[in-house]
Coordinates of C-alpha atoms in Angstrom, one line a residue:
X269 CA 5.5 -33.3 -50.8
X270 CA 4.4 -32.2 -47.1
X271 CA 0.5 -30.7 -47.9
X272 CA 0.4 -27.3 -46.1
X273 CA -1.7 -27.1 -43.3
X274 CA -4.8 -24.1 -42.7
X275 CA -3.6 -22.3 -39.4
X276 CA -6.5 -20.3 -37.7
X277 CA -5.1 -17.5 -36.6
X278 CA -5.7 -13.7 -35.1
X279 CA -7.1 -11.3 -37.9
X280 CA -5.4 -8.5 -36.8
X281 CA -2.0 -9.6 -35.6
X282 CA -2.0 -12.8 -36.4
X283 CA -1.6 -14.2 -33.4
X284 CA -3.3 -18.0 -32.0
X285 CA -6.3 -17.8 -31.6
X286 CA -8.3 -20.2 -29.4
X287 CA -11.9 -20.4 -28.6
X288 CA -13.4 -19.4 -24.8
X289 CA -16.4 -22.3 -23.8
X290 CA -17.5 -19.7 -21.3
X291 CA -18.2 -16.5 -24.1
X292 CA -18.9 -19.2 -27.3
X293 CA -16.0 -16.3 -28.7
X294 CA -12.4 -16.8 -30.6
X295 CA -9.7 -14.7 -28.8
X296 CA -6.1 -14.0 -29.7
X297 CA -3.7 -14.4 -27.3
X298 CA -2.1 -11.8 -28.0
X299 CA -3.9 -8.6 -28.8
X300 CA -6.8 -10.3 -26.6
X301 CA -9.7 -9.3 -29.6
X302 CA -12.4 -11.1 -29.6
X303 CA -14.0 -12.7 -33.2
X304 CA -17.1 -15.1 -33.6
X305 CA -16.8 -18.1 -35.3
X306 CA -18.7 -17.4 -38.0
X307 CA -15.9 -14.6 -38.9
X308 CA -13.3 -17.0 -38.4
X309 CA -14.7 -19.5 -40.0
X310 CA -15.5 -16.4 -43.6
X311 CA -11.7 -15.7 -42.7
X312 CA -10.3 -18.5 -43.7
X313 CA -13.1 -20.5 -45.7
X314 CA -11.3 -20.0 -49.5
X315 CA -8.0 -20.9 -48.0
X316 CA -9.4 -24.4 -46.1
X317 CA -11.2 -24.8 -49.5
X318 CA -7.5 -24.7 -51.5
X319 CA -5.8 -26.7 -48.6
X320 CA -8.5 -29.4 -48.5
X321 CA -9.0 -29.2 -52.4
X322 CA -5.1 -29.7 -53.0
X323 CA -4.8 -32.6 -50.0
X324 CA -7.7 -34.7 -52.1
X325 CA -6.2 -34.3 -55.6
X326 CA -2.6 -35.4 -53.6
X327 CA -4.8 -38.6 -51.9
X328 CA -6.4 -39.6 -55.5
X329 CA -2.8 -39.9 -57.0
X330 CA -1.7 -41.8 -53.6
X331 CA -4.2 -44.0 -54.4
X332 CA -4.0 -44.6 -58.2
X333 CA -0.5 -44.6 -57.8
X334 CA 0.9 -41.6 -59.5
X335 CA 2.3 -40.1 -56.5
X336 CA 5.7 -38.4 -58.3
X337 CA 9.3 -39.8 -57.1
X338 CA 9.8 -36.7 -55.4
X339 CA 6.4 -37.1 -53.5
X340 CA 7.8 -40.2 -52.6
X341 CA 11.2 -39.2 -51.4
X342 CA 9.5 -36.8 -49.6
X343 CA 7.3 -39.0 -47.6
X344 CA 10.0 -41.3 -47.3
X345 CA 12.2 -38.1 -45.5
X346 CA 9.5 -37.0 -43.2
X347 CA 9.1 -41.3 -42.3
X348 CA 5.5 -40.7 -42.8
X349 CA 2.7 -40.4 -45.0
X350 CA 1.8 -35.9 -46.8
X351 CA -1.5 -37.4 -47.3
X352 CA -4.7 -39.2 -45.3
X353 CA -6.0 -42.7 -47.2
X354 CA -7.8 -45.6 -45.7
X355 CA -4.3 -47.4 -45.8
X356 CA -2.7 -45.3 -43.8
X357 CA -6.0 -44.7 -41.8
X358 CA -6.4 -48.2 -41.0
X359 CA -2.2 -48.4 -40.5
X360 CA -3.1 -45.7 -37.3
X361 CA -6.0 -48.1 -36.2
X362 CA -4.2 -51.2 -36.0
X363 CA -0.8 -49.6 -34.1
X364 CA -3.6 -49.0 -31.3
X365 CA -5.1 -53.0 -31.7
X366 CA -2.0 -54.1 -31.0
X367 CA -2.0 -52.8 -27.2
X368 CA -3.1 -54.7 -24.4
X369 CA -5.8 -53.0 -22.8
X370 CA -8.2 -49.8 -24.3
X371 CA -5.5 -47.0 -22.2
X372 CA -2.5 -48.5 -23.7
X373 CA -4.4 -48.4 -27.5
X374 CA -5.0 -44.7 -26.6
X375 CA -2.0 -43.4 -25.3
X376 CA -0.1 -45.3 -28.3
X377 CA -1.9 -43.5 -31.0
X378 CA -2.0 -40.5 -28.5
X379 CA 1.8 -39.9 -29.2
X380 CA 4.5 -41.8 -31.0
X381 CA 8.0 -42.4 -31.2
X382 CA 10.6 -42.4 -34.3
X383 CA 10.3 -46.4 -34.1
X384 CA 6.5 -46.0 -34.5
X385 CA 5.3 -44.0 -37.9
X386 CA 2.6 -46.5 -38.6
X387 CA -0.1 -44.4 -39.7
X388 CA 1.4 -41.3 -39.3
X389 CA 0.7 -38.2 -41.9
X390 CA 2.7 -35.2 -41.7
X391 CA 2.0 -32.0 -43.5
X392 CA 3.5 -28.5 -42.9
X393 CA 2.3 -25.1 -40.1
X394 CA 1.6 -22.7 -42.9
X395 CA 2.9 -19.9 -39.9
X396 CA 6.4 -21.1 -39.2
X397 CA 7.1 -23.8 -41.8
X398 CA 7.8 -26.4 -39.4
X399 CA 7.5 -29.9 -40.3
X400 CA 4.3 -31.5 -37.6
X401 CA 3.3 -35.3 -37.7
X402 CA 0.3 -36.5 -36.0
X403 CA -1.9 -39.9 -35.8
X404 CA -3.4 -39.4 -39.1
X405 CA -7.1 -39.1 -37.2
X406 CA -5.7 -36.2 -35.8
X407 CA -7.5 -33.2 -37.6
X408 CA -6.2 -30.4 -35.7
X409 CA -3.4 -30.0 -33.5
X410 CA -1.4 -27.1 -32.0
X411 CA 2.0 -26.0 -33.4
X412 CA 4.8 -26.7 -31.2
X413 CA 7.0 -24.8 -32.2
X414 CA 5.0 -21.3 -33.4
X415 CA 2.0 -21.8 -30.5
X416 CA -0.5 -21.8 -33.7
X417 CA -3.3 -24.5 -34.7
X418 CA -2.8 -26.2 -37.7
X419 CA -5.8 -27.8 -39.1
X420 CA -4.6 -30.5 -41.6
X421 CA -5.7 -30.5 -44.6
X422 CA -8.0 -32.8 -46.1
X423 CA -9.6 -34.4 -42.9
X424 CA -13.1 -33.2 -42.9
X425 CA -14.5 -33.8 -46.4
X426 CA -17.0 -34.8 -48.2
X427 CA -18.1 -38.0 -45.7
X428 CA -15.0 -37.4 -42.9
X429 CA -16.5 -33.5 -42.4
X430 CA -19.5 -34.1 -39.4
X431 CA -23.1 -32.4 -39.7
X432 CA -22.9 -30.6 -36.1
X433 CA -21.0 -29.9 -32.9
X434 CA -21.3 -29.4 -29.2
X435 CA -18.2 -26.6 -28.3
X436 CA -16.3 -26.9 -25.3
X437 CA -17.7 -25.4 -22.4
X438 CA -15.7 -25.9 -19.5
X439 CA -11.2 -25.4 -20.2
X440 CA -8.5 -27.2 -18.9
X441 CA -8.7 -25.4 -15.3
X442 CA -11.6 -27.0 -14.7
X443 CA -10.8 -30.2 -15.8
X444 CA -8.0 -30.6 -13.6
X445 CA -9.9 -29.7 -10.7
X446 CA -12.7 -31.6 -11.4
X447 CA -10.2 -34.7 -11.4
X448 CA -8.6 -33.8 -8.0
X449 CA -12.1 -33.5 -6.5
X450 CA -12.9 -36.9 -8.6
X451 CA -10.3 -38.2 -5.9
X452 CA -11.9 -37.2 -2.7
X453 CA -14.5 -39.4 -0.5
X454 CA -13.1 -42.7 -2.4
X455 CA -13.1 -44.6 0.8
X456 CA -10.4 -47.4 -1.6
X457 CA -8.0 -45.1 -3.2
X458 CA -4.3 -45.4 -1.6
X459 CA -3.3 -42.4 0.1
X460 CA 0.1 -42.2 -1.4
X461 CA -1.5 -41.8 -5.5
X462 CA -3.5 -38.8 -4.0
X463 CA -0.7 -37.3 -2.6
X464 CA 2.1 -38.2 -5.2
X465 CA -0.4 -38.4 -8.3
X466 CA 0.8 -35.8 -10.5
X467 CA -1.6 -35.2 -14.3
X468 CA 1.0 -36.3 -17.0
X469 CA -1.0 -35.3 -20.2
X470 CA -4.6 -33.5 -20.5
X471 CA -6.1 -33.1 -23.7
X472 CA -9.1 -31.1 -25.0
X473 CA -10.5 -33.2 -27.9
X474 CA -13.5 -32.8 -29.7
X475 CA -14.5 -36.4 -30.6
X476 CA -16.4 -38.0 -33.3
X477 CA -18.9 -39.5 -32.8
X478 CA -22.2 -41.3 -34.4
X479 CA -25.7 -40.3 -33.4
X480 CA -28.3 -43.4 -34.5
X481 CA -32.1 -42.7 -34.7
X482 CA -34.3 -45.5 -35.0
X483 CA -36.9 -47.9 -33.8
X484 CA -36.9 -51.3 -32.4
X485 CA -39.4 -54.2 -32.2
X486 CA -40.0 -57.6 -30.5
X487 CA -41.1 -60.1 -28.3
X488 CA -40.3 -62.0 -25.8
X489 CA -42.0 -64.5 -22.8
X490 CA -40.8 -63.9 -19.1
X491 CA -41.3 -66.6 -16.7
X492 CA -43.6 -65.1 -13.5
X493 CA -44.3 -66.1 -10.6
X494 CA -46.2 -65.6 -7.2
X495 CA -45.0 -67.3 -4.3
X496 CA -47.2 -67.3 -1.1
X497 CA -45.9 -68.8 2.3
X498 CA -47.1 -69.8 5.6
X499 CA -46.7 -72.0 8.5
X500 CA -47.9 -75.7 8.9
X501 CA -47.1 -77.2 12.6
X502 CA -42.9 -77.7 12.4
X503 CA -43.3 -76.8 8.4
X504 CA -42.5 -73.8 6.9
X505 CA -44.8 -74.4 3.2
X506 CA -44.2 -72.2 0.1
X507 CA -46.4 -72.4 -2.8
X508 CA -45.2 -70.8 -5.8
X509 CA -47.2 -70.5 -8.8
X510 CA -45.5 -69.7 -12.6
X511 CA -46.8 -68.2 -15.5
X512 CA -45.3 -67.7 -19.0
X513 CA -45.9 -63.6 -19.6
X514 CA -45.4 -63.0 -23.2
X515 CA -45.4 -59.4 -24.5
X516 CA -44.7 -57.6 -28.2
X517 CA -44.1 -54.5 -28.6
X518 CA -41.5 -51.1 -30.0
X519 CA -39.7 -48.2 -29.3
X520 CA -38.8 -45.1 -30.8
X521 CA -35.1 -43.7 -30.4
X522 CA -32.9 -40.5 -30.9
X523 CA -29.0 -39.6 -31.4
X524 CA -27.7 -42.5 -29.4
X525 CA -24.0 -42.1 -29.5
X526 CA -21.8 -44.6 -30.7
X527 CA -17.9 -42.6 -30.9
X528 CA -16.3 -43.7 -33.9
X529 CA -12.8 -43.5 -32.9
X530 CA -10.9 -46.1 -32.5
X531 CA -8.0 -44.4 -30.2
X532 CA -10.8 -43.6 -27.8
X533 CA -12.0 -45.7 -25.1
X534 CA -15.7 -46.6 -25.9
X535 CA -16.1 -47.6 -21.9
X536 CA -14.9 -44.0 -21.0
X537 CA -17.0 -42.2 -24.2
X538 CA -19.7 -44.1 -22.9
X539 CA -19.9 -42.4 -19.0
X540 CA -19.6 -39.6 -20.1
X541 CA -22.7 -39.2 -21.3
X542 CA -25.2 -37.6 -21.6
X543 CA -24.2 -34.8 -23.4
X544 CA -26.7 -32.1 -23.9
X545 CA -28.0 -31.8 -27.3
X546 CA -29.4 -28.8 -27.0
X547 CA -26.9 -27.2 -27.3
X548 CA -25.8 -28.6 -31.2
X549 CA -24.9 -27.0 -33.7
X550 CA -24.0 -26.9 -37.1
X551 CA -20.4 -28.1 -37.7
X552 CA -17.6 -25.4 -38.3
X553 CA -14.2 -25.7 -38.1
X554 CA -13.7 -22.0 -36.2
X555 CA -15.3 -23.9 -32.8
X556 CA -12.0 -26.3 -32.9
X557 CA -8.3 -23.9 -32.4
X558 CA -7.6 -24.3 -29.0
X559 CA -8.1 -27.8 -29.0
X560 CA -7.3 -31.2 -31.0
X561 CA -9.8 -32.6 -33.3
X562 CA -10.1 -36.2 -34.4
X563 CA -11.8 -37.6 -37.7
X564 CA -13.5 -40.8 -37.5
X565 CA -11.4 -44.2 -38.4
X566 CA -14.9 -46.6 -37.5
X567 CA -17.5 -45.7 -40.0
X568 CA -21.7 -45.4 -38.8
X569 CA -21.6 -49.6 -39.9
X570 CA -18.9 -50.1 -37.7
X571 CA -19.8 -48.8 -34.7
X572 CA -23.9 -49.1 -35.4
X573 CA -23.6 -52.7 -33.4
X574 CA -23.0 -50.8 -30.1
X575 CA -26.4 -48.5 -31.1
X576 CA -28.2 -52.2 -31.6
X577 CA -27.1 -53.8 -28.6
X578 CA -28.6 -50.8 -26.4
X579 CA -31.9 -50.4 -28.0
X580 CA -32.2 -54.4 -27.7
X581 CA -31.9 -54.1 -24.2
X582 CA -33.9 -51.6 -23.9
X583 CA -36.8 -52.4 -25.2
X584 CA -35.9 -56.1 -23.5
X585 CA -36.6 -53.3 -20.3
X586 CA -39.9 -51.5 -21.3
X587 CA -41.4 -55.0 -22.2
X588 CA -40.8 -56.7 -18.1
X589 CA -41.8 -53.5 -17.1
X590 CA -45.4 -54.3 -18.4
X591 CA -45.6 -57.5 -16.6
X592 CA -47.0 -56.4 -13.6
X593 CA -48.8 -58.3 -10.8
X594 CA -46.3 -61.2 -9.7
X595 CA -43.6 -61.5 -7.0
X596 CA -40.9 -62.7 -9.3
X597 CA -40.1 -61.8 -12.8
X598 CA -37.4 -63.5 -14.3
X599 CA -35.1 -61.8 -17.0
X600 CA -36.0 -62.8 -21.1
X601 CA -34.5 -63.2 -24.5
X602 CA -36.3 -60.5 -26.5
X603 CA -36.2 -61.5 -30.3
X604 CA -35.8 -57.9 -31.7
X605 CA -35.6 -56.0 -34.9
X606 CA -33.6 -53.1 -35.4
X607 CA -33.5 -50.3 -38.3
X608 CA -32.6 -47.1 -38.5
X609 CA -33.7 -44.1 -40.4
X610 CA -31.1 -41.5 -39.6
X611 CA -27.4 -41.1 -38.4
X612 CA -25.5 -37.8 -38.3
X613 CA -21.9 -37.5 -37.0
X614 CA -21.6 -34.8 -34.3
X615 CA -17.7 -33.8 -33.0
X616 CA -18.4 -33.7 -29.3
X617 CA -15.7 -32.3 -26.4
X618 CA -13.7 -34.7 -24.4
X619 CA -11.4 -33.6 -22.0
X620 CA -8.4 -36.7 -21.7
X621 CA -6.6 -36.7 -18.9
X622 CA -3.7 -38.7 -18.3
X623 CA -1.8 -39.8 -14.6
X624 CA 0.6 -42.8 -13.7
X625 CA 1.5 -44.0 -10.6
X626 CA 3.9 -47.1 -9.5
X627 CA 4.5 -47.4 -13.2
X628 CA 0.7 -47.9 -14.2
X629 CA -0.9 -45.8 -16.5
X630 CA -4.9 -43.9 -15.6
X631 CA -6.5 -42.7 -17.8
X632 CA -9.9 -40.4 -17.3
X633 CA -12.4 -38.5 -19.6
X634 CA -14.8 -35.3 -18.5
X635 CA -17.5 -34.7 -20.9
X636 CA -16.5 -31.4 -22.3
X637 CA -19.4 -30.0 -21.7
X638 CA -21.3 -30.9 -18.3
X639 CA -18.3 -31.6 -16.6
X640 CA -18.7 -35.6 -16.0
X641 CA -15.6 -37.3 -15.2
X642 CA -15.2 -41.0 -14.9
X643 CA -12.0 -43.3 -15.1
X644 CA -10.7 -46.6 -12.9
X645 CA -8.7 -46.0 -9.8
X646 CA -6.1 -47.8 -7.9
X647 CA -7.7 -50.1 -4.7
X648 CA -5.7 -50.8 -1.4
X649 CA -6.6 -54.1 -0.4
X650 CA -5.7 -53.7 3.1
X651 CA -8.6 -50.6 2.9
X652 CA -11.3 -53.0 1.4
X653 CA -9.8 -55.5 4.5
X654 CA -10.5 -53.0 7.7
X655 CA -13.9 -51.2 6.2
X656 CA -15.2 -54.5 5.8
X657 CA -14.4 -55.9 8.9
X658 CA -15.1 -52.4 10.6
X659 CA -18.6 -52.8 9.4
X660 CA -19.2 -56.2 10.1
X661 CA -18.1 -55.8 13.9
X662 CA -20.1 -52.4 13.9
X663 CA -23.4 -53.8 12.4
X664 CA -22.2 -57.5 14.7
X665 CA -22.5 -55.3 18.0
X666 CA -25.6 -53.4 17.1
X667 CA -27.7 -57.0 16.1
X668 CA -26.5 -58.8 19.4
X669 CA -27.6 -55.8 21.3
X670 CA -30.5 -55.9 19.8
X671 CA -31.3 -59.3 19.8
X672 CA -30.2 -59.7 23.4
X673 CA -32.1 -56.6 24.6
X674 CA -34.8 -56.5 22.7
X675 CA -35.8 -58.9 20.6
X676 CA -35.1 -62.2 21.5
X677 CA -34.9 -65.0 18.7
X678 CA -36.7 -68.2 19.7
X679 CA -35.0 -69.9 17.5
X680 CA -31.3 -70.8 16.9
X681 CA -31.6 -70.3 13.2
X682 CA -33.0 -67.3 13.2
X683 CA -30.8 -66.2 15.6
X684 CA -27.6 -66.7 13.8
X685 CA -29.0 -65.9 10.8
X686 CA -29.8 -62.1 11.8
X687 CA -26.7 -61.6 14.5
X688 CA -24.1 -62.9 11.5
X689 CA -26.1 -62.8 7.9
X690 CA -27.5 -58.9 8.7
X691 CA -23.3 -57.1 9.7
X692 CA -22.6 -59.3 6.9
X693 CA -25.1 -58.2 3.6
X694 CA -24.0 -54.5 5.2
X695 CA -20.4 -55.0 5.2
X696 CA -20.4 -56.7 2.1
X697 CA -22.9 -54.3 0.5
X698 CA -21.2 -51.6 1.5
X699 CA -17.8 -52.4 0.0
X700 CA -19.2 -53.0 -3.3
X701 CA -20.9 -50.1 -3.7
X702 CA -17.1 -48.4 -2.1
X703 CA -15.8 -50.7 -5.0
X704 CA -18.3 -49.2 -7.6
X705 CA -16.8 -45.5 -7.1
X706 CA -13.7 -46.6 -8.1
X707 CA -14.2 -48.2 -11.9
X708 CA -16.7 -45.6 -13.0
X709 CA -15.4 -46.2 -17.0
X710 CA -18.0 -48.9 -18.2
X711 CA -20.1 -49.3 -21.3
X712 CA -23.0 -48.6 -21.3
X713 CA -25.7 -51.4 -21.9
X714 CA -29.2 -49.4 -22.3
X715 CA -30.2 -46.3 -23.9
X716 CA -33.4 -45.1 -21.7
X717 CA -32.2 -41.3 -22.1
X718 CA -32.6 -41.5 -25.4
X719 CA -36.1 -43.4 -26.1
X720 CA -38.1 -40.6 -27.6
X721 CA -41.2 -39.6 -25.4
X722 CA -44.2 -41.5 -25.4
X723 CA -42.8 -43.5 -28.4
X724 CA -42.7 -47.2 -26.5
X725 CA -45.8 -49.2 -27.9
X726 CA -47.1 -52.0 -26.4
X727 CA -48.8 -54.3 -29.1
X728 CA -49.2 -57.8 -28.0
X729 CA -50.1 -59.3 -24.6
X730 CA -51.1 -62.8 -23.2
X731 CA -50.0 -64.4 -19.5
X732 CA -50.4 -68.4 -19.9
X733 CA -50.4 -70.7 -16.3
X734 CA -47.5 -73.6 -16.6
X735 CA -47.6 -74.9 -13.2
X736 CA -47.1 -74.6 -9.6
X737 CA -45.3 -76.6 -6.8
X738 CA -44.9 -76.6 -2.8
X739 CA -42.1 -77.2 -1.2
X740 CA -42.3 -77.6 3.0
X741 CA -39.0 -77.1 5.1
X742 CA -38.4 -78.4 8.4
X743 CA -38.1 -75.4 11.0
X744 CA -36.2 -76.0 14.4
X745 CA -37.1 -74.3 17.2
X746 CA -35.2 -74.5 21.1
X747 CA -38.2 -76.0 21.7
X748 CA -37.8 -79.4 19.6
X749 CA -34.7 -78.8 21.0
X750 CA -35.2 -79.7 24.5
X751 CA -37.4 -82.0 23.8

């Protein structure tokens, strides 16, 4: 038998409540009454506790295979489980894992159809009695029949209950406006995309994140070089001195985030960082009405490798920065050991925006606190070619003018290298920069923003000379050609 949800409604008129980030209050859409999160939480605490206890008891019976025939028949009729168990959550994750891309994975779990009910759960709206079906990890959603926010029973209990939350500050209108602004200034964006594009779906989601505190310590050896060049007759001589620079050190980190939802694309969740942790507050379900909310389906152990990788890379960068006094320093693999001192779970605000163009899906994510928006855009090959040729020709014309009018290079190699090489580098570099603006959903590789101030400690340092060598290059000039 389907469990009954808890609907967070106006205590005065029972109308739908919405949390407003600009005021920090919950407002009733009907009578316009306002309430603090503490008032709403107090009003519904007993009802939520009762619903959660019933859901936990039902889940325990399901796990033990003790469901009644009536309960099993109700689940079969609904086509979805009435309780959340590990098997149901695993089935939900498996649906997304079968998708061909991270965007397809998100869309496959953000919506559902009659043929694909694996990993779904069913419960009743306590306001109107309608049967609601959603992904097993969706903790709160709006009832499509009465408009009230329905909290799925048993979603945030025990280890699934978050420790902290950052409330939404920006609303749906801000998310849509930010996406429109995001299109502007993108040189490689097809004109038709911005003109014809329509937002298919916008959803404010509280996404579960794990916040890792810990330390990294390790050592690595960097190859460093000092290079000196001079001219001897027809030859350019280059002398290189090679050194091994060994460094050892440690660093402390705080609250490195990693989302705990397999539904959410990691690259999007990483790229909308940072969140302002000064606005973290103790978790309360009263911040959730008006938005969707997710419970984690990947625990802290499953997600910690992302934090470990970022800590290791950051320590490597810090050690590399201490290798100074050289002309070149190559990156090195740092043998690091990472340990965690504390792990917290937090719900962080994210706007997810989905558009379709030419039968392709484009997914964008916006930080619901800071407004940072990321997502990959389509690229027009024609615009890439035109911009490259245009920049190359303009810079080439300028370099030719400089060559013949002012500098007048003596040798052919230098003239060709400058007159053709500089335009090529400028055109390529500019196009690479424009292209990077089109692909902003990128997983983070480092955690510099989460290093505890002053915590980096260089505990060992040694520079050893290895070898030196010379190279001689014949330099041809116009005078050489005449002779």
